[in-house]
Amino acid sequence: MALEQYKQKRDFKKTSEPKARTAKTASHIFVVQKHAASHLHYDFRLELPARPGGEGVLKSWAVPKGVPEKAGIKRLAVQVEDHPVAYAKFHGIIPAGEYGAGQVEIWDKGKYQLVEQTPKSLKFKLNGKRLSGNYVLYHFDKRNWFLFKTK
Ligand code: MN
């Protein structure tokens, strides 16, 4: 199951993060959460089916330096476990001692359109408040992707 890893890492009696549930949704949302964990990073999440034709999850990447707002900047994005769609609304404090302990803020959110998906890349158009335009996620090694904006 797509959210097994998400579930295993968390104790829902202790954290107020959403429980592991998939969702049947037609919309395609994205969110960027600023996460002040032991290392500050930005979590970039795109709503996509967990598997072809399946229910929606948030495919997720941790971006240490943040999502570029302009073309010409390439950022490392490390893929992490799928998150439930409800996680897009989560902000608050993950308690000390819990996985990812620290503050989570919504840095940007909005809709996106999937332009192209290949085994190695995702091309999409973001429509958020801070981020808008065409972006690429390019898979180059294990969990490592590049995230950049195109003109
Ligand atoms: Mn995080």
Short mmCIF file of N, CA and C and ligand atoms in Angstrom, two decimals:
data_model
loop_
_atom_site.label_atom_id
_atom_site.label_comp_id
_atom_site.label_asym_id
_atom_site.label_seq_id
_atom_site.Cartn_x
_atom_site.Cartn_y
_atom_site.Cartn_z
N MET A 1 0.83 -1.21 0.00
CA MET A 1 0.00 0.00 0.00
C MET A 1 0.87 1.26 0.00
N ALA A 2 0.39 2.22 -0.75
CA ALA A 2 1.20 3.41 -1.02
C ALA A 2 1.57 4.20 0.23
N LEU A 3 0.73 4.16 1.25
CA LEU A 3 0.99 5.01 2.41
C LEU A 3 1.58 4.25 3.59
N GLU A 4 2.01 3.01 3.37
CA GLU A 4 2.56 2.19 4.46
C GLU A 4 3.73 2.86 5.18
N GLN A 5 4.65 3.37 4.37
CA GLN A 5 5.84 4.00 4.96
C GLN A 5 5.47 5.23 5.78
N TYR A 6 4.54 5.99 5.24
CA TYR A 6 4.05 7.20 5.94
C TYR A 6 3.52 6.80 7.32
N LYS A 7 2.72 5.73 7.34
CA LYS A 7 2.08 5.24 8.56
C LYS A 7 3.10 4.73 9.58
N GLN A 8 4.05 3.95 9.05
CA GLN A 8 5.06 3.35 9.94
C GLN A 8 5.89 4.39 10.69
N LYS A 9 6.12 5.53 10.06
CA LYS A 9 7.01 6.53 10.64
C LYS A 9 6.34 7.39 11.71
N ARG A 10 5.03 7.29 11.84
CA ARG A 10 4.31 8.24 12.69
C ARG A 10 3.45 7.56 13.75
N ASP A 11 3.33 8.24 14.88
CA ASP A 11 2.43 7.78 15.93
C ASP A 11 1.28 8.79 15.99
N PHE A 12 0.14 8.41 15.45
CA PHE A 12 -0.97 9.36 15.32
C PHE A 12 -1.64 9.70 16.65
N LYS A 13 -1.21 9.03 17.70
CA LYS A 13 -1.66 9.43 19.04
C LYS A 13 -0.88 10.64 19.51
N LYS A 14 0.28 10.85 18.91
CA LYS A 14 1.16 11.93 19.37
C LYS A 14 1.24 13.11 18.40
N THR A 15 1.10 12.85 17.11
CA THR A 15 1.21 13.95 16.15
C THR A 15 -0.17 14.25 15.59
N SER A 16 -0.38 15.53 15.28
CA SER A 16 -1.68 15.92 14.71
C SER A 16 -1.69 15.85 13.18
N GLU A 17 -0.63 15.27 12.60
CA GLU A 17 -0.60 15.11 11.14
C GLU A 17 -1.73 14.16 10.71
N PRO A 18 -2.22 14.32 9.45
CA PRO A 18 -3.33 13.47 9.00
C PRO A 18 -2.98 11.98 8.99
N LYS A 19 -4.01 11.16 9.26
CA LYS A 19 -3.84 9.70 9.20
C LYS A 19 -3.68 9.26 7.75
N ALA A 20 -3.18 8.04 7.57
CA ALA A 20 -2.87 7.54 6.23
C ALA A 20 -4.14 7.08 5.51
N ARG A 21 -4.70 7.94 4.69
CA ARG A 21 -5.87 7.57 3.89
C ARG A 21 -5.67 8.07 2.48
N THR A 22 -6.01 7.22 1.50
CA THR A 22 -5.96 7.70 0.12
C THR A 22 -7.28 8.42 -0.18
N ALA A 23 -7.33 9.16 -1.27
CA ALA A 23 -8.52 9.95 -1.58
C ALA A 23 -8.88 9.83 -3.05
N LYS A 24 -10.20 9.80 -3.30
CA LYS A 24 -10.67 9.82 -4.69
C LYS A 24 -10.93 11.26 -5.05
N THR A 25 -10.06 11.88 -5.79
CA THR A 25 -10.26 13.28 -6.14
C THR A 25 -9.92 13.49 -7.61
N ALA A 26 -10.58 14.46 -8.20
CA ALA A 26 -10.35 14.77 -9.60
C ALA A 26 -9.37 15.93 -9.74
N SER A 27 -9.28 16.74 -8.69
CA SER A 27 -8.42 17.92 -8.81
C SER A 27 -6.96 17.53 -8.64
N HIS A 28 -6.10 18.40 -9.06
CA HIS A 28 -4.67 18.16 -8.94
C HIS A 28 -4.09 19.33 -8.18
N ILE A 29 -3.74 19.07 -6.96
CA ILE A 29 -3.21 20.15 -6.15
C ILE A 29 -1.71 19.95 -5.91
N PHE A 30 -1.06 21.07 -5.61
CA PHE A 30 0.32 20.97 -5.15
C PHE A 30 0.43 21.82 -3.89
N VAL A 31 1.43 21.51 -3.10
CA VAL A 31 1.70 22.32 -1.92
C VAL A 31 3.20 22.33 -1.68
N VAL A 32 3.69 23.44 -1.12
CA VAL A 32 5.07 23.50 -0.64
C VAL A 32 4.98 23.84 0.83
N GLN A 33 5.52 22.96 1.67
CA GLN A 33 5.51 23.19 3.11
C GLN A 33 6.93 23.47 3.58
N LYS A 34 7.08 24.61 4.26
CA LYS A 34 8.37 24.95 4.86
C LYS A 34 8.46 24.18 6.16
N HIS A 35 9.48 23.36 6.29
CA HIS A 35 9.54 22.42 7.42
C HIS A 35 10.84 22.64 8.20
N ALA A 36 10.66 23.25 9.36
CA ALA A 36 11.82 23.52 10.23
C ALA A 36 12.10 22.30 11.10
N ALA A 37 12.54 21.22 10.46
CA ALA A 37 12.94 20.00 11.17
C ALA A 37 14.40 20.18 11.59
N SER A 38 15.09 19.09 11.92
CA SER A 38 16.50 19.23 12.34
C SER A 38 17.29 19.98 11.26
N HIS A 39 16.92 19.80 9.98
CA HIS A 39 17.46 20.63 8.90
C HIS A 39 16.29 21.28 8.19
N LEU A 40 16.32 22.60 8.10
CA LEU A 40 15.25 23.31 7.39
C LEU A 40 15.20 22.84 5.94
N HIS A 41 14.01 22.53 5.48
CA HIS A 41 13.83 22.17 4.07
C HIS A 41 12.41 22.52 3.65
N TYR A 42 12.16 22.36 2.38
CA TYR A 42 10.84 22.63 1.83
C TYR A 42 10.32 21.33 1.24
N ASP A 43 9.10 20.94 1.63
CA ASP A 43 8.52 19.72 1.09
C ASP A 43 7.60 20.09 -0.06
N PHE A 44 7.95 19.57 -1.23
CA PHE A 44 7.17 19.83 -2.43
C PHE A 44 6.31 18.60 -2.70
N ARG A 45 5.00 18.80 -2.83
CA ARG A 45 4.09 17.66 -2.97
C ARG A 45 3.12 17.89 -4.13
N LEU A 46 2.96 16.85 -4.94
CA LEU A 46 2.04 16.87 -6.07
C LEU A 46 1.03 15.76 -5.91
N GLU A 47 -0.25 16.10 -6.09
CA GLU A 47 -1.29 15.07 -6.03
C GLU A 47 -1.25 14.25 -7.31
N LEU A 48 -1.04 12.95 -7.14
CA LEU A 48 -0.97 12.02 -8.27
C LEU A 48 -1.53 10.68 -7.81
N PRO A 49 -1.99 9.85 -8.74
CA PRO A 49 -2.42 8.51 -8.32
C PRO A 49 -1.23 7.72 -7.76
N ALA A 50 -1.49 6.95 -6.71
CA ALA A 50 -0.43 6.13 -6.11
C ALA A 50 0.13 5.15 -7.15
N ARG A 51 -0.75 4.66 -8.00
CA ARG A 51 -0.34 3.82 -9.14
C ARG A 51 -1.33 4.12 -10.26
N PRO A 52 -1.01 3.77 -11.53
CA PRO A 52 -1.88 4.18 -12.63
C PRO A 52 -3.34 3.79 -12.38
N GLY A 53 -4.23 4.74 -12.49
CA GLY A 53 -5.65 4.50 -12.28
C GLY A 53 -6.05 4.41 -10.81
N GLY A 54 -5.09 4.50 -9.92
CA GLY A 54 -5.37 4.34 -8.50
C GLY A 54 -5.81 5.63 -7.83
N GLU A 55 -5.95 5.56 -6.53
CA GLU A 55 -6.40 6.72 -5.78
C GLU A 55 -5.24 7.68 -5.53
N GLY A 56 -5.64 8.92 -5.23
CA GLY A 56 -4.64 9.97 -5.11
C GLY A 56 -3.85 9.98 -3.82
N VAL A 57 -2.59 10.27 -3.95
CA VAL A 57 -1.71 10.53 -2.80
C VAL A 57 -0.93 11.80 -3.15
N LEU A 58 -0.15 12.26 -2.20
CA LEU A 58 0.77 13.35 -2.52
C LEU A 58 2.15 12.74 -2.71
N LYS A 59 2.61 12.71 -3.95
CA LYS A 59 4.00 12.35 -4.21
C LYS A 59 4.85 13.47 -3.63
N SER A 60 5.91 13.12 -2.92
CA SER A 60 6.59 14.13 -2.10
C SER A 60 8.10 14.12 -2.28
N TRP A 61 8.66 15.33 -2.26
CA TRP A 61 10.10 15.51 -2.36
C TRP A 61 10.54 16.53 -1.31
N ALA A 62 11.66 16.28 -0.67
CA ALA A 62 12.25 17.26 0.24
C ALA A 62 13.27 18.06 -0.56
N VAL A 63 13.10 19.37 -0.55
CA VAL A 63 13.96 20.26 -1.34
C VAL A 63 14.74 21.14 -0.35
N PRO A 64 16.02 20.78 -0.09
CA PRO A 64 16.75 21.49 0.96
C PRO A 64 16.81 23.00 0.73
N LYS A 65 17.01 23.43 -0.51
CA LYS A 65 17.18 24.87 -0.78
C LYS A 65 15.91 25.56 -1.26
N GLY A 66 14.82 24.85 -1.31
CA GLY A 66 13.56 25.48 -1.71
C GLY A 66 13.29 25.39 -3.20
N VAL A 67 12.03 25.56 -3.56
CA VAL A 67 11.61 25.44 -4.96
C VAL A 67 11.95 26.75 -5.68
N PRO A 68 12.70 26.68 -6.80
CA PRO A 68 13.08 27.93 -7.48
C PRO A 68 11.88 28.70 -8.01
N GLU A 69 11.93 30.03 -7.84
CA GLU A 69 10.85 30.88 -8.34
C GLU A 69 11.15 31.37 -9.75
N LYS A 70 12.41 31.21 -10.19
CA LYS A 70 12.81 31.67 -11.53
C LYS A 70 13.44 30.54 -12.32
N ALA A 71 13.42 30.67 -13.63
CA ALA A 71 14.11 29.71 -14.50
C ALA A 71 15.62 29.86 -14.32
N GLY A 72 16.36 28.80 -14.62
CA GLY A 72 17.82 28.87 -14.57
C GLY A 72 18.42 28.42 -13.24
N ILE A 73 17.59 28.00 -12.30
CA ILE A 73 18.09 27.51 -11.02
C ILE A 73 17.64 26.05 -10.88
N LYS A 74 18.60 25.17 -10.63
CA LYS A 74 18.31 23.74 -10.52
C LYS A 74 18.48 23.33 -9.06
N ARG A 75 17.47 22.72 -8.48
CA ARG A 75 17.55 22.33 -7.08
C ARG A 75 17.43 20.82 -6.92
N LEU A 76 18.19 20.30 -5.97
CA LEU A 76 18.07 18.89 -5.63
C LEU A 76 16.75 18.66 -4.90
N ALA A 77 16.03 17.62 -5.29
CA ALA A 77 14.77 17.25 -4.65
C ALA A 77 14.84 15.76 -4.33
N VAL A 78 14.81 15.42 -3.06
CA VAL A 78 14.95 14.02 -2.64
C VAL A 78 13.56 13.43 -2.39
N GLN A 79 13.23 12.39 -3.16
CA GLN A 79 11.89 11.82 -3.01
C GLN A 79 11.75 11.15 -1.65
N VAL A 80 10.64 11.44 -1.01
CA VAL A 80 10.32 10.82 0.28
C VAL A 80 9.01 10.06 0.14
N GLU A 81 8.53 9.48 1.22
CA GLU A 81 7.35 8.63 1.13
C GLU A 81 6.11 9.43 0.70
N ASP A 82 5.19 8.72 0.02
CA ASP A 82 3.91 9.33 -0.35
C ASP A 82 3.19 9.77 0.91
N HIS A 83 2.50 10.89 0.81
CA HIS A 83 1.70 11.40 1.92
C HIS A 83 0.23 11.40 1.52
N PRO A 84 -0.69 11.32 2.49
CA PRO A 84 -2.11 11.40 2.14
C PRO A 84 -2.46 12.79 1.61
N VAL A 85 -3.46 12.86 0.75
CA VAL A 85 -3.85 14.14 0.15
C VAL A 85 -4.19 15.18 1.22
N ALA A 86 -4.79 14.75 2.32
CA ALA A 86 -5.16 15.66 3.40
C ALA A 86 -3.94 16.40 3.98
N TYR A 87 -2.75 15.87 3.74
CA TYR A 87 -1.55 16.49 4.29
C TYR A 87 -1.32 17.88 3.69
N ALA A 88 -1.90 18.15 2.53
CA ALA A 88 -1.71 19.45 1.88
C ALA A 88 -2.21 20.59 2.76
N LYS A 89 -3.12 20.29 3.68
CA LYS A 89 -3.67 21.34 4.55
C LYS A 89 -2.96 21.40 5.90
N PHE A 90 -2.01 20.50 6.11
CA PHE A 90 -1.39 20.44 7.43
C PHE A 90 -0.36 21.55 7.64
N HIS A 91 -0.50 22.21 8.77
CA HIS A 91 0.54 23.11 9.25
C HIS A 91 0.47 23.05 10.76
N GLY A 92 1.56 23.33 11.40
CA GLY A 92 1.58 23.23 12.86
C GLY A 92 2.89 22.62 13.31
N ILE A 93 2.86 22.14 14.54
CA ILE A 93 4.09 21.64 15.15
C ILE A 93 4.02 20.11 15.25
N ILE A 94 5.04 19.46 14.73
CA ILE A 94 5.19 18.01 14.95
C ILE A 94 5.98 17.90 16.25
N PRO A 95 5.42 17.20 17.26
CA PRO A 95 6.04 17.20 18.59
C PRO A 95 7.47 16.66 18.62
N ALA A 96 8.24 17.18 19.57
CA ALA A 96 9.61 16.71 19.78
C ALA A 96 9.61 15.21 19.98
N GLY A 97 10.58 14.54 19.40
CA GLY A 97 10.69 13.08 19.53
C GLY A 97 9.95 12.34 18.44
N GLU A 98 9.03 13.02 17.73
CA GLU A 98 8.30 12.38 16.64
C GLU A 98 9.05 12.58 15.32
N TYR A 99 8.71 11.73 14.35
CA TYR A 99 9.35 11.82 13.04
C TYR A 99 9.12 13.21 12.43
N GLY A 100 10.19 13.88 12.03
CA GLY A 100 10.07 15.21 11.41
C GLY A 100 9.73 16.32 12.38
N ALA A 101 10.04 16.12 13.67
CA ALA A 101 9.70 17.10 14.70
C ALA A 101 10.11 18.52 14.29
N GLY A 102 9.19 19.45 14.53
CA GLY A 102 9.46 20.84 14.18
C GLY A 102 8.24 21.48 13.55
N GLN A 103 8.41 22.74 13.17
CA GLN A 103 7.26 23.48 12.64
C GLN A 103 7.08 23.29 11.14
N VAL A 104 5.82 23.15 10.73
CA VAL A 104 5.46 23.04 9.32
C VAL A 104 4.56 24.22 8.96
N GLU A 105 4.96 24.97 7.94
CA GLU A 105 4.16 26.11 7.45
C GLU A 105 3.84 25.89 5.99
N ILE A 106 2.65 26.31 5.56
CA ILE A 106 2.34 26.24 4.13
C ILE A 106 2.98 27.44 3.45
N TRP A 107 3.94 27.17 2.59
CA TRP A 107 4.70 28.24 1.91
C TRP A 107 4.00 28.65 0.62
N ASP A 108 3.42 27.68 -0.06
CA ASP A 108 2.61 27.96 -1.26
C ASP A 108 1.72 26.77 -1.54
N LYS A 109 0.62 27.02 -2.23
CA LYS A 109 -0.26 25.93 -2.64
C LYS A 109 -1.09 26.39 -3.81
N GLY A 110 -1.67 25.45 -4.52
CA GLY A 110 -2.50 25.81 -5.66
C GLY A 110 -2.81 24.56 -6.47
N LYS A 111 -3.25 24.82 -7.70
CA LYS A 111 -3.53 23.72 -8.62
C LYS A 111 -2.34 23.57 -9.57
N TYR A 112 -2.28 22.40 -10.18
CA TYR A 112 -1.28 22.25 -11.23
C TYR A 112 -1.86 21.39 -12.35
N GLN A 113 -1.25 21.51 -13.52
CA GLN A 113 -1.62 20.65 -14.64
C GLN A 113 -0.42 19.80 -15.00
N LEU A 114 -0.68 18.51 -15.16
CA LEU A 114 0.38 17.60 -15.59
C LEU A 114 0.55 17.78 -17.10
N VAL A 115 1.75 18.11 -17.53
CA VAL A 115 2.00 18.34 -18.96
C VAL A 115 2.51 17.06 -19.61
N GLU A 116 3.44 16.38 -18.92
CA GLU A 116 4.01 15.15 -19.49
C GLU A 116 4.61 14.32 -18.37
N GLN A 117 4.43 13.02 -18.45
CA GLN A 117 5.03 12.11 -17.47
C GLN A 117 5.76 11.01 -18.21
N THR A 118 7.04 10.85 -17.94
CA THR A 118 7.82 9.76 -18.53
C THR A 118 8.44 8.99 -17.35
N PRO A 119 9.07 7.82 -17.59
CA PRO A 119 9.67 7.12 -16.45
C PRO A 119 10.72 7.96 -15.72
N LYS A 120 11.33 8.90 -16.38
CA LYS A 120 12.40 9.70 -15.77
C LYS A 120 12.01 11.12 -15.40
N SER A 121 10.86 11.57 -15.85
CA SER A 121 10.57 12.98 -15.59
C SER A 121 9.08 13.28 -15.48
N LEU A 122 8.82 14.37 -14.82
CA LEU A 122 7.46 14.91 -14.71
C LEU A 122 7.54 16.36 -15.15
N LYS A 123 6.66 16.73 -16.07
CA LYS A 123 6.57 18.14 -16.46
C LYS A 123 5.19 18.62 -16.08
N PHE A 124 5.14 19.79 -15.47
CA PHE A 124 3.84 20.28 -14.98
C PHE A 124 3.85 21.79 -14.91
N LYS A 125 2.63 22.33 -14.88
CA LYS A 125 2.48 23.78 -14.81
C LYS A 125 1.83 24.12 -13.48
N LEU A 126 2.53 24.92 -12.68
CA LEU A 126 2.03 25.30 -11.36
C LEU A 126 1.23 26.59 -11.44
N ASN A 127 0.18 26.63 -10.63
CA ASN A 127 -0.60 27.85 -10.54
C ASN A 127 -0.82 28.15 -9.05
N GLY A 128 0.22 28.71 -8.45
CA GLY A 128 0.15 29.04 -7.02
C GLY A 128 0.32 30.53 -6.84
N LYS A 129 0.49 30.96 -5.58
CA LYS A 129 0.67 32.39 -5.32
C LYS A 129 2.12 32.81 -5.55
N ARG A 130 3.04 31.98 -5.09
CA ARG A 130 4.46 32.30 -5.28
C ARG A 130 5.02 31.63 -6.52
N LEU A 131 4.55 30.42 -6.77
CA LEU A 131 5.09 29.63 -7.87
C LEU A 131 4.08 29.54 -8.99
N SER A 132 4.49 29.94 -10.19
CA SER A 132 3.61 29.72 -11.34
C SER A 132 4.48 29.51 -12.56
N GLY A 133 3.94 28.74 -13.48
CA GLY A 133 4.67 28.46 -14.72
C GLY A 133 5.07 27.01 -14.82
N ASN A 134 5.90 26.73 -15.80
CA ASN A 134 6.27 25.36 -16.13
C ASN A 134 7.49 24.89 -15.36
N TYR A 135 7.36 23.70 -14.81
CA TYR A 135 8.42 23.10 -14.01
C TYR A 135 8.72 21.68 -14.49
N VAL A 136 9.90 21.23 -14.16
CA VAL A 136 10.32 19.86 -14.48
C VAL A 136 10.91 19.22 -13.22
N LEU A 137 10.55 17.99 -13.00
CA LEU A 137 11.23 17.14 -12.02
C LEU A 137 11.91 16.06 -12.83
N TYR A 138 13.22 15.96 -12.69
CA TYR A 138 13.99 15.02 -13.49
C TYR A 138 14.69 14.02 -12.57
N HIS A 139 14.39 12.75 -12.73
CA HIS A 139 14.94 11.70 -11.87
C HIS A 139 16.31 11.28 -12.39
N PHE A 140 17.35 11.43 -11.56
CA PHE A 140 18.68 11.06 -12.07
C PHE A 140 19.38 9.97 -11.27
N ASP A 141 18.99 9.73 -10.03
CA ASP A 141 19.69 8.69 -9.27
C ASP A 141 18.92 8.32 -8.02
N LYS A 142 18.61 7.03 -7.86
CA LYS A 142 17.92 6.55 -6.66
C LYS A 142 16.76 7.48 -6.27
N ARG A 143 16.86 8.13 -5.10
CA ARG A 143 15.77 9.01 -4.68
C ARG A 143 15.98 10.45 -5.13
N ASN A 144 17.04 10.67 -5.91
CA ASN A 144 17.41 12.05 -6.24
C ASN A 144 16.86 12.53 -7.57
N TRP A 145 16.25 13.70 -7.51
CA TRP A 145 15.67 14.36 -8.67
C TRP A 145 16.22 15.79 -8.71
N PHE A 146 16.14 16.38 -9.90
CA PHE A 146 16.35 17.82 -10.02
C PHE A 146 15.00 18.49 -10.23
N LEU A 147 14.84 19.62 -9.61
CA LEU A 147 13.60 20.40 -9.78
C LEU A 147 13.98 21.77 -10.32
N PHE A 148 13.41 22.14 -11.43
CA PHE A 148 13.71 23.46 -12.00
C PHE A 148 12.54 24.01 -12.79
N LYS A 149 12.59 25.31 -12.96
CA LYS A 149 11.57 26.01 -13.73
C LYS A 149 12.08 26.22 -15.14
N THR A 150 11.19 26.10 -16.13
CA THR A 150 11.59 26.36 -17.51
C THR A 150 10.91 27.64 -17.99
N LYS A 151 11.41 28.18 -19.10
CA LYS A 151 10.86 29.45 -19.61
C LYS A 151 9.60 29.19 -20.44
MN MN B 1 9.71 17.41 5.70
#
